[in-house]
PDB file of C-alpha atoms in Angstrom:
ATOM      1  CA  GLN A 277      19.845   0.610  -6.811  1.00 59.00           C
ATOM      2  CA  LYS A 278      17.895  -0.990  -4.017  1.00 69.00           C
ATOM      3  CA  GLU A 279      14.568  -2.055  -5.471  1.00 87.00           C
ATOM      4  CA  VAL A 280      11.382  -3.371  -4.008  1.00 92.00           C
ATOM      5  CA  GLU A 281       9.044  -4.952  -6.534  1.00 94.00           C
ATOM      6  CA  GLN A 282       5.339  -5.573  -6.231  1.00 94.00           C
ATOM      7  CA  ASN A 283       2.682  -6.499  -8.753  1.00 90.00           C
ATOM      8  CA  SER A 284       0.529  -3.385  -9.068  1.00 87.00           C
ATOM      9  CA  GLY A 285      -2.670  -5.384  -9.530  1.00 88.00           C
ATOM     10  CA  PRO A 286      -5.495  -4.928  -9.061  1.00 93.00           C
ATOM     11  CA  LEU A 287      -5.808  -8.224  -7.234  1.00 96.00           C
ATOM     12  CA  SER A 288      -9.453  -9.147  -6.953  1.00 97.00           C
ATOM     13  CA  VAL A 289     -10.636 -11.750  -4.435  1.00 97.00           C
ATOM     14  CA  PRO A 290     -14.117 -12.668  -3.236  1.00 97.00           C
ATOM     15  CA  GLU A 291     -15.163 -11.926   0.315  1.00 97.00           C
ATOM     16  CA  GLY A 292     -14.050 -14.671   2.688  1.00 97.00           C
ATOM     17  CA  ALA A 293     -11.179 -15.829   0.482  1.00 97.00           C
ATOM     18  CA  ILE A 294      -7.443 -15.620   1.184  1.00 97.00           C
ATOM     19  CA  ALA A 295      -5.637 -12.711  -0.441  1.00 97.00           C
ATOM     20  CA  SER A 296      -1.949 -13.275  -1.176  1.00 97.00           C
ATOM     21  CA  LEU A 297       0.296 -10.278  -1.752  1.00 97.00           C
ATOM     22  CA  ASN A 298       3.877 -10.692  -2.834  1.00 97.00           C
ATOM     23  CA  CYS A 299       7.029  -8.597  -2.740  1.00 97.00           C
ATOM     24  CA  THR A 300      10.614  -9.151  -3.832  1.00 97.00           C
ATOM     25  CA  TYR A 301      13.620  -7.050  -2.958  1.00 95.00           C
ATOM     26  CA  SER A 302      17.080  -6.667  -4.424  1.00 92.00           C
ATOM     27  CA  ASP A 303      19.241  -5.732  -1.430  1.00 88.00           C
ATOM     28  CA  ARG A 304      20.493  -8.900   0.270  1.00 88.00           C
ATOM     29  CA  GLY A 305      21.517  -6.822   3.289  1.00 86.00           C
ATOM     30  CA  SER A 306      17.904  -5.970   4.075  1.00 88.00           C
ATOM     31  CA  GLN A 307      16.930  -6.869   7.604  1.00 87.00           C
ATOM     32  CA  SER A 308      13.519  -5.422   8.372  1.00 90.00           C
ATOM     33  CA  PHE A 309      10.354  -5.847   6.339  1.00 94.00           C
ATOM     34  CA  PHE A 310       7.062  -4.054   6.648  1.00 95.00           C
ATOM     35  CA  TRP A 311       3.598  -4.111   5.185  1.00 97.00           C
ATOM     36  CA  TYR A 312       1.607  -0.901   5.109  1.00 97.00           C
ATOM     37  CA  ARG A 313      -2.013  -0.506   4.075  1.00 97.00           C
ATOM     38  CA  GLN A 314      -3.061   2.676   2.309  1.00 95.00           C
ATOM     39  CA  TYR A 315      -6.655   3.560   1.639  1.00 94.00           C
ATOM     40  CA  SER A 316      -7.356   5.934  -1.216  1.00 89.00           C
ATOM     41  CA  GLY A 317      -6.567   9.507  -0.221  1.00 85.00           C
ATOM     42  CA  LYS A 318      -5.115   8.435   3.122  1.00 90.00           C
ATOM     43  CA  SER A 319      -1.602   7.917   4.457  1.00 92.00           C
ATOM     44  CA  PRO A 320       0.071   4.503   4.869  1.00 95.00           C
ATOM     45  CA  GLU A 321      -0.778   2.564   8.023  1.00 94.00           C
ATOM     46  CA  LEU A 322       1.579  -0.081   9.395  1.00 93.00           C
ATOM     47  CA  ILE A 323      -0.123  -3.467   9.664  1.00 95.00           C
ATOM     48  CA  MET A 324       2.709  -5.999   9.928  1.00 93.00           C
ATOM     49  CA  PHE A 325       6.456  -6.229  10.313  1.00 94.00           C
ATOM     50  CA  ILE A 326       8.790  -9.204  10.181  1.00 95.00           C
ATOM     51  CA  TYR A 327      12.509  -9.586  10.819  1.00 91.00           C
ATOM     52  CA  SER A 328      13.161 -13.340  10.768  1.00 93.00           C
ATOM     53  CA  ASN A 329      12.651 -16.054   8.194  1.00 95.00           C
ATOM     54  CA  GLY A 330       9.354 -17.868   8.489  1.00 96.00           C
ATOM     55  CA  ASP A 331       5.818 -16.839   9.263  1.00 96.00           C
ATOM     56  CA  LYS A 332       4.432 -14.253  11.619  1.00 96.00           C
ATOM     57  CA  GLU A 333       0.724 -14.184  12.353  1.00 97.00           C
ATOM     58  CA  ASP A 334      -1.387 -11.342  13.699  1.00 95.00           C
ATOM     59  CA  GLY A 335      -5.127 -11.921  13.582  1.00 96.00           C
ATOM     60  CA  ARG A 336      -6.192 -12.415   9.972  1.00 97.00           C
ATOM     61  CA  PHE A 337      -2.773 -11.314   8.687  1.00 97.00           C
ATOM     62  CA  THR A 338       0.275 -13.521   8.151  1.00 98.00           C
ATOM     63  CA  ALA A 339       3.601 -12.198   6.940  1.00 97.00           C
ATOM     64  CA  GLN A 340       6.035 -14.649   5.387  1.00 97.00           C
ATOM     65  CA  LEU A 341       9.736 -13.994   4.871  1.00 97.00           C
ATOM     66  CA  ASN A 342      12.282 -15.951   2.862  1.00 96.00           C
ATOM     67  CA  LYS A 343      15.608 -14.129   2.874  1.00 94.00           C
ATOM     68  CA  ALA A 344      17.322 -16.703   0.666  1.00 94.00           C
ATOM     69  CA  SER A 345      14.776 -16.028  -2.073  1.00 95.00           C
ATOM     70  CA  GLN A 346      14.543 -12.325  -1.169  1.00 95.00           C
ATOM     71  CA  TYR A 347      10.812 -12.655  -0.948  1.00 95.00           C
ATOM     72  CA  VAL A 348       8.236 -11.406   1.535  1.00 97.00           C
ATOM     73  CA  SER A 349       4.494 -11.950   1.353  1.00 97.00           C
ATOM     74  CA  LEU A 350       1.326 -10.977   3.159  1.00 98.00           C
ATOM     75  CA  LEU A 351      -1.648 -13.296   3.476  1.00 98.00           C
ATOM     76  CA  ILE A 352      -5.036 -11.956   4.483  1.00 98.00           C
ATOM     77  CA  ARG A 353      -7.460 -14.644   5.598  1.00 98.00           C
ATOM     78  CA  ASP A 354     -11.232 -14.232   5.480  1.00 98.00           C
ATOM     79  CA  SER A 355     -10.870 -11.130   3.304  1.00 97.00           C
ATOM     80  CA  GLN A 356     -13.410  -8.400   3.892  1.00 97.00           C
ATOM     81  CA  PRO A 357     -14.480  -5.539   1.604  1.00 96.00           C
ATOM     82  CA  SER A 358     -12.892  -3.193   4.162  1.00 96.00           C
ATOM     83  CA  ASP A 359      -9.531  -4.778   3.284  1.00 97.00           C
ATOM     84  CA  SER A 360      -9.768  -3.189  -0.165  1.00 97.00           C
ATOM     85  CA  ALA A 361      -6.781  -0.848  -0.304  1.00 97.00           C
ATOM     86  CA  THR A 362      -3.252  -0.568  -1.656  1.00 96.00           C
ATOM     87  CA  TYR A 363      -0.699  -2.627   0.225  1.00 97.00           C
ATOM     88  CA  LEU A 364       2.837  -1.274   0.317  1.00 96.00           C
ATOM     89  CA  CYS A 365       5.844  -3.451   0.953  1.00 96.00           C
ATOM     90  CA  ALA A 366       8.756  -1.645   2.614  1.00 94.00           C
ATOM     91  CA  VAL A 367      12.275  -2.840   3.272  1.00 92.00           C
ATOM     92  CA  SER A 368      14.960  -1.444   5.544  1.00 87.00           C
ATOM     93  CA  PRO A 369      18.612  -2.461   5.125  1.00 74.00           C
ATOM     94  CA  ASN A 370      19.569  -1.782   8.734  1.00 61.00           C
ATOM     95  CA  SER A 371      17.943  -0.532  11.862  1.00 53.00           C
ATOM     96  CA  GLY A 372      17.463   3.220  11.674  1.00 53.00           C
ATOM     97  CA  TYR A 373      17.795   3.548   7.906  1.00 63.00           C
ATOM     98  CA  ALA A 374      15.028   4.912   5.776  1.00 79.00           C
ATOM     99  CA  LEU A 375      12.601   2.494   4.192  1.00 86.00           C
ATOM    100  CA  ASN A 376      12.515   1.586   0.513  1.00 87.00           C
ATOM    101  CA  PHE A 377       8.947   1.199  -0.652  1.00 90.00           C
ATOM    102  CA  GLY A 378       7.431  -0.788  -3.487  1.00 92.00           C
ATOM    103  CA  LYS A 379       4.790   0.768  -5.709  1.00 91.00           C
ATOM    104  CA  GLY A 380       2.077  -1.147  -3.910  1.00 94.00           C
ATOM    105  CA  THR A 381      -0.492  -3.767  -4.854  1.00 96.00           C
ATOM    106  CA  SER A 382      -4.105  -2.721  -5.181  1.00 96.00           C
ATOM    107  CA  LEU A 383      -6.447  -5.246  -3.522  1.00 97.00           C
ATOM    108  CA  LEU A 384     -10.168  -5.369  -4.226  1.00 97.00           C
ATOM    109  CA  VAL A 385     -12.354  -7.627  -2.101  1.00 97.00           C
ATOM    110  CA  THR A 386     -15.714  -8.143  -3.746  1.00 96.00           C
ATOM    111  CA  PRO A 387     -18.878  -8.915  -1.710  1.00 92.00           C
TER     112      PRO A 387
ATOM    113  CA  GLU B  57      -4.477   8.361  14.173  1.00 67.00           C
ATOM    114  CA  THR B  58      -0.775   7.799  14.696  1.00 71.00           C
ATOM    115  CA  GLY B  59      -0.055  10.956  16.674  1.00 92.00           C
ATOM    116  CA  VAL B  60       1.740  12.569  13.732  1.00 96.00           C
ATOM    117  CA  THR B  61      -0.046  15.662  12.455  1.00 96.00           C
ATOM    118  CA  GLN B  62       0.502  17.623   9.277  1.00 97.00           C
ATOM    119  CA  THR B  63      -0.740  21.037   8.193  1.00 97.00           C
ATOM    120  CA  PRO B  64      -2.134  22.120   5.897  1.00 97.00           C
ATOM    121  CA  ARG B  65      -3.934  19.052   4.595  1.00 96.00           C
ATOM    122  CA  HIS B  66      -4.415  20.612   1.172  1.00 96.00           C
ATOM    123  CA  LEU B  67      -2.390  23.330  -0.531  1.00 96.00           C
ATOM    124  CA  VAL B  68      -2.678  24.947  -3.932  1.00 95.00           C
ATOM    125  CA  MET B  69       0.132  27.260  -4.942  1.00 93.00           C
ATOM    126  CA  GLY B  70       1.481  29.015  -7.966  1.00 91.00           C
ATOM    127  CA  MET B  71       4.990  28.465  -9.239  1.00 89.00           C
ATOM    128  CA  THR B  72       6.192  31.777  -7.826  1.00 88.00           C
ATOM    129  CA  ASN B  73       4.739  31.306  -4.341  1.00 89.00           C
ATOM    130  CA  LYS B  74       6.572  30.433  -1.149  1.00 94.00           C
ATOM    131  CA  LYS B  75       4.827  28.163   1.295  1.00 95.00           C
ATOM    132  CA  SER B  76       5.707  25.801   4.132  1.00 97.00           C
ATOM    133  CA  LEU B  77       4.448  22.404   5.210  1.00 98.00           C
ATOM    134  CA  LYS B  78       4.451  21.542   8.894  1.00 98.00           C
ATOM    135  CA  CYS B  79       4.743  18.209  10.668  1.00 97.00           C
ATOM    136  CA  GLU B  80       4.410  17.713  14.396  1.00 97.00           C
ATOM    137  CA  GLN B  81       4.631  14.768  16.769  1.00 95.00           C
ATOM    138  CA  HIS B  82       4.681  14.639  20.540  1.00 86.00           C
ATOM    139  CA  LEU B  83       5.379  10.925  20.744  1.00 91.00           C
ATOM    140  CA  GLY B  84       8.966  11.264  21.842  1.00 90.00           C
ATOM    141  CA  HIS B  85      10.227  10.012  18.481  1.00 91.00           C
ATOM    142  CA  ASN B  86      13.689  11.185  17.499  1.00 89.00           C
ATOM    143  CA  ALA B  87      13.713  10.506  13.767  1.00 91.00           C
ATOM    144  CA  MET B  88      11.509  12.340  11.298  1.00 94.00           C
ATOM    145  CA  TYR B  89      11.132  11.927   7.559  1.00 94.00           C
ATOM    146  CA  TRP B  90       9.689  13.680   4.525  1.00 95.00           C
ATOM    147  CA  TYR B  91       8.370  11.517   1.684  1.00 95.00           C
ATOM    148  CA  LYS B  92       6.824  12.411  -1.646  1.00 95.00           C
ATOM    149  CA  GLN B  93       4.103  10.201  -3.128  1.00 93.00           C
ATOM    150  CA  SER B  94       3.192  10.775  -6.771  1.00 91.00           C
ATOM    151  CA  ALA B  95       0.626   8.835  -8.733  1.00 84.00           C
ATOM    152  CA  LYS B  96       1.909   5.509 -10.110  1.00 76.00           C
ATOM    153  CA  LYS B  97       5.244   5.867  -8.299  1.00 82.00           C
ATOM    154  CA  PRO B  98       6.648   4.386  -5.089  1.00 83.00           C
ATOM    155  CA  LEU B  99       7.014   6.538  -2.027  1.00 88.00           C
ATOM    156  CA  GLU B 100      10.135   8.643  -2.489  1.00 90.00           C
ATOM    157  CA  LEU B 101      12.268   9.497   0.510  1.00 90.00           C
ATOM    158  CA  MET B 102      13.238  13.178   0.543  1.00 93.00           C
ATOM    159  CA  PHE B 103      14.875  13.987   3.871  1.00 93.00           C
ATOM    160  CA  VAL B 104      15.741  12.265   7.144  1.00 91.00           C
ATOM    161  CA  TYR B 105      16.408  13.924  10.482  1.00 91.00           C
ATOM    162  CA  ASN B 106      17.788  12.137  13.528  1.00 85.00           C
ATOM    163  CA  PHE B 107      17.881  14.100  16.773  1.00 82.00           C
ATOM    164  CA  LYS B 108      17.337  17.334  14.788  1.00 79.00           C
ATOM    165  CA  GLU B 109      20.307  16.638  12.510  1.00 81.00           C
ATOM    166  CA  GLN B 110      19.784  16.002   8.824  1.00 81.00           C
ATOM    167  CA  THR B 111      21.206  12.576   8.059  1.00 79.00           C
ATOM    168  CA  GLU B 112      19.956  12.104   4.540  1.00 76.00           C
ATOM    169  CA  ASN B 113      19.094  14.301   1.586  1.00 75.00           C
ATOM    170  CA  ASN B 114      17.963  12.060  -1.212  1.00 75.00           C
ATOM    171  CA  SER B 115      19.074  14.299  -4.118  1.00 84.00           C
ATOM    172  CA  VAL B 116      16.129  16.608  -3.628  1.00 92.00           C
ATOM    173  CA  PRO B 117      16.056  19.848  -5.673  1.00 93.00           C
ATOM    174  CA  SER B 118      16.944  22.975  -3.729  1.00 93.00           C
ATOM    175  CA  ARG B 119      13.445  24.385  -4.218  1.00 95.00           C
ATOM    176  CA  PHE B 120      12.571  22.071  -1.301  1.00 96.00           C
ATOM    177  CA  SER B 121      14.197  23.171   1.952  1.00 95.00           C
ATOM    178  CA  PRO B 122      13.687  21.220   5.186  1.00 95.00           C
ATOM    179  CA  GLU B 123      13.942  22.588   8.688  1.00 95.00           C
ATOM    180  CA  CYS B 124      13.912  20.710  11.987  1.00 94.00           C
ATOM    181  CA  PRO B 125      14.013  23.152  14.915  1.00 93.00           C
ATOM    182  CA  ASN B 126      13.470  20.394  17.493  1.00 91.00           C
ATOM    183  CA  SER B 127      12.679  16.695  17.647  1.00 88.00           C
ATOM    184  CA  SER B 128       8.932  17.341  17.603  1.00 93.00           C
ATOM    185  CA  HIS B 129       8.655  19.617  14.587  1.00 95.00           C
ATOM    186  CA  LEU B 130       9.633  19.316  10.966  1.00 96.00           C
ATOM    187  CA  PHE B 131       9.020  21.803   8.184  1.00 97.00           C
ATOM    188  CA  LEU B 132       9.316  21.661   4.425  1.00 97.00           C
ATOM    189  CA  HIS B 133       9.763  25.086   2.862  1.00 97.00           C
ATOM    190  CA  LEU B 134       8.672  25.347  -0.745  1.00 96.00           C
ATOM    191  CA  HIS B 135       9.632  27.981  -3.326  1.00 94.00           C
ATOM    192  CA  THR B 136       9.444  28.255  -7.107  1.00 93.00           C
ATOM    193  CA  LEU B 137       7.945  24.798  -7.458  1.00 94.00           C
ATOM    194  CA  GLN B 138       7.046  23.145 -10.726  1.00 94.00           C
ATOM    195  CA  PRO B 139       3.742  21.499 -11.697  1.00 94.00           C
ATOM    196  CA  GLU B 140       5.467  18.100 -11.529  1.00 94.00           C
ATOM    197  CA  ASP B 141       6.014  18.708  -7.820  1.00 95.00           C
ATOM    198  CA  SER B 142       2.279  18.220  -7.283  1.00 96.00           C
ATOM    199  CA  ALA B 143       1.956  15.177  -5.034  1.00 96.00           C
ATOM    200  CA  LEU B 144       1.069  13.939  -1.574  1.00 96.00           C
ATOM    201  CA  TYR B 145       3.787  14.935   0.884  1.00 97.00           C
ATOM    202  CA  LEU B 146       4.008  12.627   3.843  1.00 97.00           C
ATOM    203  CA  CYS B 147       5.783  13.103   7.126  1.00 97.00           C
ATOM    204  CA  ALA B 148       6.753  10.129   9.240  1.00 95.00           C
ATOM    205  CA  SER B 149       8.421   9.647  12.591  1.00 94.00           C
ATOM    206  CA  ARG B 150      10.201   6.748  14.249  1.00 91.00           C
ATOM    207  CA  PRO B 151      11.095   5.936  17.842  1.00 88.00           C
ATOM    208  CA  THR B 152      14.729   5.325  18.685  1.00 82.00           C
ATOM    209  CA  GLY B 153      15.675   1.660  18.458  1.00 78.00           C
ATOM    210  CA  ILE B 154      12.581   0.642  16.520  1.00 78.00           C
ATOM    211  CA  ASP B 155      12.421   0.385  12.738  1.00 79.00           C
ATOM    212  CA  GLU B 156       8.734   1.071  12.261  1.00 86.00           C
ATOM    213  CA  GLN B 157       7.775   4.464  10.890  1.00 90.00           C
ATOM    214  CA  PHE B 158       4.462   6.117  11.593  1.00 92.00           C
ATOM    215  CA  PHE B 159       2.951   8.418   9.019  1.00 95.00           C
ATOM    216  CA  GLY B 160       1.011  11.619   9.299  1.00 96.00           C
ATOM    217  CA  PRO B 161      -2.090  12.191   7.157  1.00 95.00           C
ATOM    218  CA  GLY B 162      -0.151  14.003   4.447  1.00 96.00           C
ATOM    219  CA  THR B 163      -0.458  17.299   2.612  1.00 97.00           C
ATOM    220  CA  ARG B 164      -1.965  17.162  -0.861  1.00 96.00           C
ATOM    221  CA  LEU B 165      -0.021  19.757  -2.841  1.00 96.00           C
ATOM    222  CA  THR B 166      -1.086  21.128  -6.209  1.00 96.00           C
ATOM    223  CA  VAL B 167       1.255  23.448  -8.104  1.00 95.00           C
ATOM    224  CA  LEU B 168      -0.419  25.478 -10.828  1.00 93.00           C
TER     225      LEU B 168
END
C-alpha cells in the first residue's frame, strides 16, 4: 500500500517564526510531490510542488525533497496567523496518476 | 477560486433518497476526479476520468455511480447511502501533461 505519512499536529509556532512541516512516503517510484493548504471548511489549495531533489523556493514557502530518504518538507518563513490551516502532502507515482494524500498537519500560528 | 465549481455545496439526504452531485470546469482540463474527505482520514480517491473515460475506480461501493458526459462535467449519483458516507466530496481537475490537480469547493454531504 502506498502510504504518505504526516504528523497530525497541531504544530504551534509564534508569529514571525519558521514553521517546518514534514512528510514521508513509502513508494520509491514517486516522482511528483505537492503541498496543499486547506482552511477549515474549505477545499485544498495547491501552494507548492517539487519534482527534483533539493530545495524550491516560492516567496515565504520552501519545499525540500530528498528522494533517497523518501522525505519531503515544507518550510514557511515569517509565519502569519493567516497561515493557520491544515497542510496536506500529496505524492504522485507518475505523471497523470492520481495523488496519494497524507492526513495533513494542522498548523497554528499564534500572534 | 480555481475555476472548478461544485453543486450543491451542502446536501442532506435520507438513506432511501437518490441525489446527484455535479462538478463543472471550463478550464480545458481533460482529467477529472472525485475524492471523499472524512474527518480524521486522508483524502480518498474515488474515481478518475481521462478524456471522458473512467480510468480508475478505487473499490468504491456501487451506491456511488459516476458519470462523465463530457470533459467539462462530472457527476456523482448517490442512492441508498449509509450514515458513514457523510463526508466532504471534492471534485478536482487536471490539465493534460501537468500533474497538479485543482479542487472545487466541495459538497458537504450528510446522510441521515
